[in-house]
JSON list of C-alpha atoms and ligand atoms in Angstrom, two decimals:
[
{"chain": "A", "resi": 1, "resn": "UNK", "atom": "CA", "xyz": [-14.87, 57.19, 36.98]},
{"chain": "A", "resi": 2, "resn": "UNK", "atom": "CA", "xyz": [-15.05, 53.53, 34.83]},
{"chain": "A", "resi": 3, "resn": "UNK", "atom": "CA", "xyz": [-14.52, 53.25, 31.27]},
{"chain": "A", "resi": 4, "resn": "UNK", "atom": "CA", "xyz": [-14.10, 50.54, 28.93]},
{"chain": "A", "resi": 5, "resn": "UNK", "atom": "CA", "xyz": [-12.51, 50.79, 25.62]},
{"chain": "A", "resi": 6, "resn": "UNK", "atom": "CA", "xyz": [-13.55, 48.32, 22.99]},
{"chain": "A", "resi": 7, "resn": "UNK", "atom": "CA", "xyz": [-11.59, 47.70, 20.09]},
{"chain": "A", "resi": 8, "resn": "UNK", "atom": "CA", "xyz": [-12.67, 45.40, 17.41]},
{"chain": "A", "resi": 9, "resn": "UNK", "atom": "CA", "xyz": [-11.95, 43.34, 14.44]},
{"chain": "A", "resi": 10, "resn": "UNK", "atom": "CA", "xyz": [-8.02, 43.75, 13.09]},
{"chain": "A", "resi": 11, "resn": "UNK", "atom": "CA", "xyz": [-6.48, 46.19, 16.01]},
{"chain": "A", "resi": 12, "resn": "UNK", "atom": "CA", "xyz": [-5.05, 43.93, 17.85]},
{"chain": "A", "resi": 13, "resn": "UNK", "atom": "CA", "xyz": [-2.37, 43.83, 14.75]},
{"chain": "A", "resi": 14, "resn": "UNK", "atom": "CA", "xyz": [-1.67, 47.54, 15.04]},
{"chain": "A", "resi": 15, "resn": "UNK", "atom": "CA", "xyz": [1.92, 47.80, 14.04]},
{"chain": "A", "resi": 16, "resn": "UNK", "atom": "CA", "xyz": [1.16, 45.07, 11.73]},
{"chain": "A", "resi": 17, "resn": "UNK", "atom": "CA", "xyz": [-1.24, 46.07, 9.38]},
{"chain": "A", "resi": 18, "resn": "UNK", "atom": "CA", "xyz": [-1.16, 48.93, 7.06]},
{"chain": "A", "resi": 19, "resn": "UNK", "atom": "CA", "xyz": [1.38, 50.98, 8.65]},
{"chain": "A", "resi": 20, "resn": "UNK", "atom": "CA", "xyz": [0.70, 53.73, 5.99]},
{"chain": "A", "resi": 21, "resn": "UNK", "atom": "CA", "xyz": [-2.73, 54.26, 7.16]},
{"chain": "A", "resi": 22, "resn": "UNK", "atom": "CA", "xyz": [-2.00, 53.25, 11.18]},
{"chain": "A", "resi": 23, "resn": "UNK", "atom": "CA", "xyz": [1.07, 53.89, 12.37]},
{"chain": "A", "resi": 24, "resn": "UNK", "atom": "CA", "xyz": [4.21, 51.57, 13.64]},
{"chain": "A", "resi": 25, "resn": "UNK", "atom": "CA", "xyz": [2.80, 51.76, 17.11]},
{"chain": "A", "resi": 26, "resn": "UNK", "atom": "CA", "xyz": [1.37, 48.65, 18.05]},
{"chain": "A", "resi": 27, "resn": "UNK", "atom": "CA", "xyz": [-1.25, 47.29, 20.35]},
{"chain": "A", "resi": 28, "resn": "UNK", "atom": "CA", "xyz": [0.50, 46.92, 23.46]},
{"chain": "A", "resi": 29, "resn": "UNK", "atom": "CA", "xyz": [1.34, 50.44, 23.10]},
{"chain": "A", "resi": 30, "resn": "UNK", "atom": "CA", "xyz": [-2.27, 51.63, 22.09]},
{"chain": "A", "resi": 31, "resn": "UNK", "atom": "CA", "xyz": [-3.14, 50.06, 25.41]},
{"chain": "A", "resi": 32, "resn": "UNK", "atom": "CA", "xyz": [-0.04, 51.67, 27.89]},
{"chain": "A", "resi": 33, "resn": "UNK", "atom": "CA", "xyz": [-1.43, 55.41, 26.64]},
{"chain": "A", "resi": 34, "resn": "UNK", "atom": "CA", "xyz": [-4.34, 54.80, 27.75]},
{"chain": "A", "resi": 35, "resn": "UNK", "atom": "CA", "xyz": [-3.60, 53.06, 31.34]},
{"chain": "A", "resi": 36, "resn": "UNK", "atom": "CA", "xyz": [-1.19, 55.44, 32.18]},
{"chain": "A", "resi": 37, "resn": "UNK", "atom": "CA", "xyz": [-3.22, 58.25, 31.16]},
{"chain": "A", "resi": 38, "resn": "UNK", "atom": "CA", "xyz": [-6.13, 56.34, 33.30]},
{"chain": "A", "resi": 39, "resn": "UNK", "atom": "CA", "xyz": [-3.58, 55.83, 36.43]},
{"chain": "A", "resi": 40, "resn": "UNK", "atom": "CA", "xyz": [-2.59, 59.96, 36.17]},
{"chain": "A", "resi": 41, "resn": "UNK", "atom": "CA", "xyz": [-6.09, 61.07, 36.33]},
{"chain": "A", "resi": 42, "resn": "UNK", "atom": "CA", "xyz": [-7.36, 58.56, 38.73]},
{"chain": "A", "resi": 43, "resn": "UNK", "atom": "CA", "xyz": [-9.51, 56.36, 35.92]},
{"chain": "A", "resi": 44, "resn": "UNK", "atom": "CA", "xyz": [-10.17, 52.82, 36.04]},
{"chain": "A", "resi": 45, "resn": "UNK", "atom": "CA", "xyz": [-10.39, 51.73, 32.20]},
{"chain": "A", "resi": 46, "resn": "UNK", "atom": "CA", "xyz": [-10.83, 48.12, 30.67]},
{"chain": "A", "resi": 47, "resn": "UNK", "atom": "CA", "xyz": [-9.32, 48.00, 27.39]},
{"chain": "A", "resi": 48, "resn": "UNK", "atom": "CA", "xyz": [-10.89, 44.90, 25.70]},
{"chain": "A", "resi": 49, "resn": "UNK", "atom": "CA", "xyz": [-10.26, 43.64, 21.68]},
{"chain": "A", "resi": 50, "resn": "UNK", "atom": "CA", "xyz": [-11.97, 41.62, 19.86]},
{"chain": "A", "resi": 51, "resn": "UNK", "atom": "CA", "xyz": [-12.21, 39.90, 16.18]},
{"chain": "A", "resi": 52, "resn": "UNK", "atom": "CA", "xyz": [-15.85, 38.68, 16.93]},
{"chain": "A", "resi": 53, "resn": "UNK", "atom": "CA", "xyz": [-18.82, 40.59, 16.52]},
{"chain": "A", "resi": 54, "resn": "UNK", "atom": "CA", "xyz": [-21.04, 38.40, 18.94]},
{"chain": "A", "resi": 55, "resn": "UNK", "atom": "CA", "xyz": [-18.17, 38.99, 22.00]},
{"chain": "A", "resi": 56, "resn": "UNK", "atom": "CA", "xyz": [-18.09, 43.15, 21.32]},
{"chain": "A", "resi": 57, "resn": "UNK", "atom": "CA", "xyz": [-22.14, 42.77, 21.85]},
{"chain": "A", "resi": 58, "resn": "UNK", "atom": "CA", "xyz": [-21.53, 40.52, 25.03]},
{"chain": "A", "resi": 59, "resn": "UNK", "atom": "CA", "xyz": [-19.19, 43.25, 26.01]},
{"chain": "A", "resi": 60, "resn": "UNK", "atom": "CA", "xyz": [-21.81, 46.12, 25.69]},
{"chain": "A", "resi": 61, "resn": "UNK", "atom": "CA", "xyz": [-24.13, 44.19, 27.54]},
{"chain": "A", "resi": 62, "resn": "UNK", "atom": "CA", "xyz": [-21.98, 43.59, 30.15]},
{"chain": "A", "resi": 63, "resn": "UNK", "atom": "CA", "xyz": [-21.09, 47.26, 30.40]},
{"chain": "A", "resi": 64, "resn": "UNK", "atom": "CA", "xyz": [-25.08, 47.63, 31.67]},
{"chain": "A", "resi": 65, "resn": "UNK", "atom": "CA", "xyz": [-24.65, 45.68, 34.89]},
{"chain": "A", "resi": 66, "resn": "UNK", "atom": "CA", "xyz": [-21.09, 46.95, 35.71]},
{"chain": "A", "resi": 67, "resn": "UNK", "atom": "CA", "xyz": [-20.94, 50.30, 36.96]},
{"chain": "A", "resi": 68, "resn": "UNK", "atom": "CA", "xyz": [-19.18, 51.15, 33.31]},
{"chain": "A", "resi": 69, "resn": "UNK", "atom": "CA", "xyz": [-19.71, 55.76, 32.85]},
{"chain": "A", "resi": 70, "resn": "UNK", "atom": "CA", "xyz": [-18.69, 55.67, 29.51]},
{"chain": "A", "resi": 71, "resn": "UNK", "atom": "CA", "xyz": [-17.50, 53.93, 26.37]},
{"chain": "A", "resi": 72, "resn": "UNK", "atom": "CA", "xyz": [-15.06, 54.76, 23.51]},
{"chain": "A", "resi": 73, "resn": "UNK", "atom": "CA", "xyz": [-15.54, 52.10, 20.65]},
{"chain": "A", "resi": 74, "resn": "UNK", "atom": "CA", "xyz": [-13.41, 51.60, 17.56]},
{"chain": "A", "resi": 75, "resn": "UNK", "atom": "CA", "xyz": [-15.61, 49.09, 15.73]},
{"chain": "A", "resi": 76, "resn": "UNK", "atom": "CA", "xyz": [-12.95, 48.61, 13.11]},
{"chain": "A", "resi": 77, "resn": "UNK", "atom": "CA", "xyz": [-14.95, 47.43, 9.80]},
{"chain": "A", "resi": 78, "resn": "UNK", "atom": "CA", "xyz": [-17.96, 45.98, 11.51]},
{"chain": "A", "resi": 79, "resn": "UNK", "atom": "CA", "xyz": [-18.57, 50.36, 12.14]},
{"chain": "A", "resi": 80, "resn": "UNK", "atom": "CA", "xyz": [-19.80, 50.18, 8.04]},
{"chain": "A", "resi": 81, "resn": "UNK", "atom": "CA", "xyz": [-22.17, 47.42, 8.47]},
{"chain": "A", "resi": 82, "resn": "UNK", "atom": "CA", "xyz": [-22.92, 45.88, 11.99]},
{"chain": "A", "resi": 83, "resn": "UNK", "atom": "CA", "xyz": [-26.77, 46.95, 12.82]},
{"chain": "A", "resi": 84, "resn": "UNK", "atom": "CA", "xyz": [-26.24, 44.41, 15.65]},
{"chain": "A", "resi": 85, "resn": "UNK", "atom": "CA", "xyz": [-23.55, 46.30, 17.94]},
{"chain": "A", "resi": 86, "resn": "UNK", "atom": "CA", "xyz": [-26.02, 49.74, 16.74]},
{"chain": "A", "resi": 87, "resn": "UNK", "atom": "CA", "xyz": [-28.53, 47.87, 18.39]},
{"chain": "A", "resi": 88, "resn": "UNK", "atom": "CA", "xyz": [-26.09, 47.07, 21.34]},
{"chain": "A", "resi": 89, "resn": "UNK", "atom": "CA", "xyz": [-24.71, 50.45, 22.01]},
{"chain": "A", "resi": 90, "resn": "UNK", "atom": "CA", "xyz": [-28.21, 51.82, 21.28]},
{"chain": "A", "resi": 91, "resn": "UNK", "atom": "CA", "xyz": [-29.27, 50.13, 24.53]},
{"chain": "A", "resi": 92, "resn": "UNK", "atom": "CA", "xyz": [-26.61, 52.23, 26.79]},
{"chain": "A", "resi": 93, "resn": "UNK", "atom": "CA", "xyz": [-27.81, 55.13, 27.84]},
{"chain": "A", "resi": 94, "resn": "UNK", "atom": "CA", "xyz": [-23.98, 56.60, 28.92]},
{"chain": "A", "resi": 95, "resn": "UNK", "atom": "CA", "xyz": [-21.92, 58.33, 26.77]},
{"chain": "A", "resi": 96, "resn": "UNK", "atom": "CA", "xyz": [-20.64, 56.69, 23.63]},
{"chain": "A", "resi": 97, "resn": "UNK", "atom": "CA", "xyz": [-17.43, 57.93, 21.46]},
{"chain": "A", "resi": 98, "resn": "UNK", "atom": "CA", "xyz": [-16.63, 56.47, 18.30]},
{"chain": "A", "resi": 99, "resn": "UNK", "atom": "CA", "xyz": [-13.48, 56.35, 17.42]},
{"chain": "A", "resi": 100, "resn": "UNK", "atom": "CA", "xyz": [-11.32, 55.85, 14.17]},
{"chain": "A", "resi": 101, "resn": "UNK", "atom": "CA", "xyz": [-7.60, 56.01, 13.93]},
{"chain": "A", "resi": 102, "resn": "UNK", "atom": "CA", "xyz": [-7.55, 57.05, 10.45]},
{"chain": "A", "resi": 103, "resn": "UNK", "atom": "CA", "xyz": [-9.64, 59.80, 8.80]},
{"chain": "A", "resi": 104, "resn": "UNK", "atom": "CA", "xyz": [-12.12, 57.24, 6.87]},
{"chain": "A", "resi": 105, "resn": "UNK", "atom": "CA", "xyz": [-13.65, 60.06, 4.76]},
{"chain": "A", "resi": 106, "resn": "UNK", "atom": "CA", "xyz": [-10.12, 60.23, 3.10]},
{"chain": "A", "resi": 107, "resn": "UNK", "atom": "CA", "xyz": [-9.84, 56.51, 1.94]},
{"chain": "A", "resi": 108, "resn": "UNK", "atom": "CA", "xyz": [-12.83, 53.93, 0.32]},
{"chain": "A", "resi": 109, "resn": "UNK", "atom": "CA", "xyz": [-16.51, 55.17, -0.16]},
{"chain": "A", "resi": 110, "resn": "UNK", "atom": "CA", "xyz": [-17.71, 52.18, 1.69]},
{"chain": "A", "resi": 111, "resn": "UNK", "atom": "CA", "xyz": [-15.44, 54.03, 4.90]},
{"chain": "A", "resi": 112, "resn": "UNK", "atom": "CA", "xyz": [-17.76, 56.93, 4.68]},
{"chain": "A", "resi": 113, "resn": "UNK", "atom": "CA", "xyz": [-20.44, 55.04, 6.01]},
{"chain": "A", "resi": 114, "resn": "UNK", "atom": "CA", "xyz": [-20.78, 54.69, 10.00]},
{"chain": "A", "resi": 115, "resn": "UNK", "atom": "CA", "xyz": [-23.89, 52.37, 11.01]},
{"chain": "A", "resi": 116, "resn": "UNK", "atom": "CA", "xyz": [-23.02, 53.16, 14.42]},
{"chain": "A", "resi": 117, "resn": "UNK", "atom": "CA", "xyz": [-21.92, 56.55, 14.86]},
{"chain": "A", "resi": 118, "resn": "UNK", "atom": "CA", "xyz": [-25.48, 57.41, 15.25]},
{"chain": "A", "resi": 119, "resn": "UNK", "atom": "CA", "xyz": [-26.59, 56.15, 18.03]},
{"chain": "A", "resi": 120, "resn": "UNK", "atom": "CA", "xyz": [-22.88, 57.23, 19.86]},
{"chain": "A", "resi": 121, "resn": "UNK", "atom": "CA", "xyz": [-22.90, 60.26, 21.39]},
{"chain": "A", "resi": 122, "resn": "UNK", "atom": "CA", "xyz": [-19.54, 61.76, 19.18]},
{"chain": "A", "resi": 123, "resn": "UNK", "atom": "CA", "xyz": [-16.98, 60.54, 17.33]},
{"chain": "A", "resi": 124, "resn": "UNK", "atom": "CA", "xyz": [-13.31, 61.40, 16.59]},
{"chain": "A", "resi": 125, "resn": "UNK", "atom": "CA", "xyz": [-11.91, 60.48, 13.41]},
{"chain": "A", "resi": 126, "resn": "UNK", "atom": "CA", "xyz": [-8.20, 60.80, 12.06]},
{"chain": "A", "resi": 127, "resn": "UNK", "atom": "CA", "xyz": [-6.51, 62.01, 14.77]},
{"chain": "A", "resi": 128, "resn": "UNK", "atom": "CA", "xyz": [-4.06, 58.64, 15.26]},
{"chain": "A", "resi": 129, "resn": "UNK", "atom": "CA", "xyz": [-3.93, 56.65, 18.03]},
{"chain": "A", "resi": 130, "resn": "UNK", "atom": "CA", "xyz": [-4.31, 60.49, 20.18]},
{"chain": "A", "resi": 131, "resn": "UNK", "atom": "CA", "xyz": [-7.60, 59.97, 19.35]},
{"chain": "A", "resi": 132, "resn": "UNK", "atom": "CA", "xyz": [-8.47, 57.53, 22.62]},
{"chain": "A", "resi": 133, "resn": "UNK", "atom": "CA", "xyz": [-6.78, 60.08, 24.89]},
{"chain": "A", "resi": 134, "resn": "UNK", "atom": "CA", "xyz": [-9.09, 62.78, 23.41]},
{"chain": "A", "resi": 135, "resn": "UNK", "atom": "CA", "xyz": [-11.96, 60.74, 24.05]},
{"chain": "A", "resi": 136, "resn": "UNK", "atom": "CA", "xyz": [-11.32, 59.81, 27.67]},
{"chain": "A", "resi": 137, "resn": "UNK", "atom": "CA", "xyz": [-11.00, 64.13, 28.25]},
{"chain": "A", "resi": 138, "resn": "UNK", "atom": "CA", "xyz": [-14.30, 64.49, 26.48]},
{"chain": "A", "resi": 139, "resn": "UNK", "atom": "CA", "xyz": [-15.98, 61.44, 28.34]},
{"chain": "A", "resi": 140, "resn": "UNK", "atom": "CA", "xyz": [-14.39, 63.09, 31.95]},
{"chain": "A", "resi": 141, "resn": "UNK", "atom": "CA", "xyz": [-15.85, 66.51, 30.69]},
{"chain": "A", "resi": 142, "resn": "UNK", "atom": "CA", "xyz": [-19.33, 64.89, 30.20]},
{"chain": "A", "resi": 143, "resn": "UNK", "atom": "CA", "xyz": [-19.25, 62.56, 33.65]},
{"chain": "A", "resi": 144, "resn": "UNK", "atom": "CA", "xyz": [-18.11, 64.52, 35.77]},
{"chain": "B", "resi": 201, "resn": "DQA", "atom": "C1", "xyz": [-10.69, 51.95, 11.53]},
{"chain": "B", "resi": 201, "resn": "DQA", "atom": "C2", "xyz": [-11.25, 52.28, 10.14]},
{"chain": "B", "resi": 201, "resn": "DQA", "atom": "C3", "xyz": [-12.04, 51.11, 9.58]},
{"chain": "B", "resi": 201, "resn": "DQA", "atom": "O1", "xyz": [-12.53, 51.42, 8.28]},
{"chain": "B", "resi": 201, "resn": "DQA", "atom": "C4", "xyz": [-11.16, 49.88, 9.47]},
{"chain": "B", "resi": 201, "resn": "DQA", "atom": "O2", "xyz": [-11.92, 48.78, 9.01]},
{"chain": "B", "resi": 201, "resn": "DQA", "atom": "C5", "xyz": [-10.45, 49.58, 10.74]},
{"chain": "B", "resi": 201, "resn": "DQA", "atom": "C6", "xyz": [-9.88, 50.67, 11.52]},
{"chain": "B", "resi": 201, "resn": "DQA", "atom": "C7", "xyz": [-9.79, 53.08, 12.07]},
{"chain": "B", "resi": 201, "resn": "DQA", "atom": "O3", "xyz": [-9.51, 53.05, 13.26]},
{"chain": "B", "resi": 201, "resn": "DQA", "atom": "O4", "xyz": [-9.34, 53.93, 11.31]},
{"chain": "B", "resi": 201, "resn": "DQA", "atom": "O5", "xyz": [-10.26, 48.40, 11.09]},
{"chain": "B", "resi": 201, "resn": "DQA", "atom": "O6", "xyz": [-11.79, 51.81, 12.42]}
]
């Protein structure tokens, strides 16, 4: 089975930023959960970040030519207003989860908004960085 994780704008300073609303883990650590988790149940997973909107669509597209099963995306802020990666992941036909470290419906209104959660396939909200782990069981339920 081949996933990719995409992670976008800001979460590549996890145990930077806002350690009140994230965590102290940071993103080298994000990334070893969900490798070794990968290596365990025999998954091959890219993890790619970015902090540009144009790359995370270049990503998506790529994901149509190469064999990728299914996605888990944390869209970081671009999730409240980026119609362009809802067009991207609206091209995939595999399955999609969104996911968000923190439980936006607790914190701003314009958090309670997801442009792309639509067109994904589910979404996990608030769960911490567990969250990614749970998504690769519910994308192996749904591939396999
Ligand atoms: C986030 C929530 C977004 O509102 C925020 O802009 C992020 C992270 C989360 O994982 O909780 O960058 O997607």
């Amino acid at each position: 089975m081949k996933l990719l994780v995409i992670n976008g704008p800001n979460l590549n300073f996890l145990g930077i930023r806002e350690k009140s609303v994230y965590g102290n883990e940071d993103y080298g650590y994000l990334k070893s959960i969900i490798q070794e988790k990968a290596v365990n149940e025999n998954i091959t997973v890219d993890i790619f970040q970015s902090n540009t909107e144009g790359n995370i669509i270049d990503r998506l597209q790529e994901a149509y030519y190469d064999g990728t099963q299914g996605i888990i995306i944390n869209p970081g802020a671009f999730t409240h207003y980026s119609y362009a990666i809802r067009d991207a992941l609206a091209s995939l036909s595999i399955p999609i989860i969104e996911i968000h470290i923190s439980n936006v419906h607790k914190r701003e209104e314009f958090r309670h908004t997801s442009v792309t959660a639509p067109v994904c396939t589910g979404q996990i909200v608030g769960l911490g960085l567990k969250g990614y782990l749970l998504a690769m069981d519910a994308l192996k339920s749904m591939i396999n």
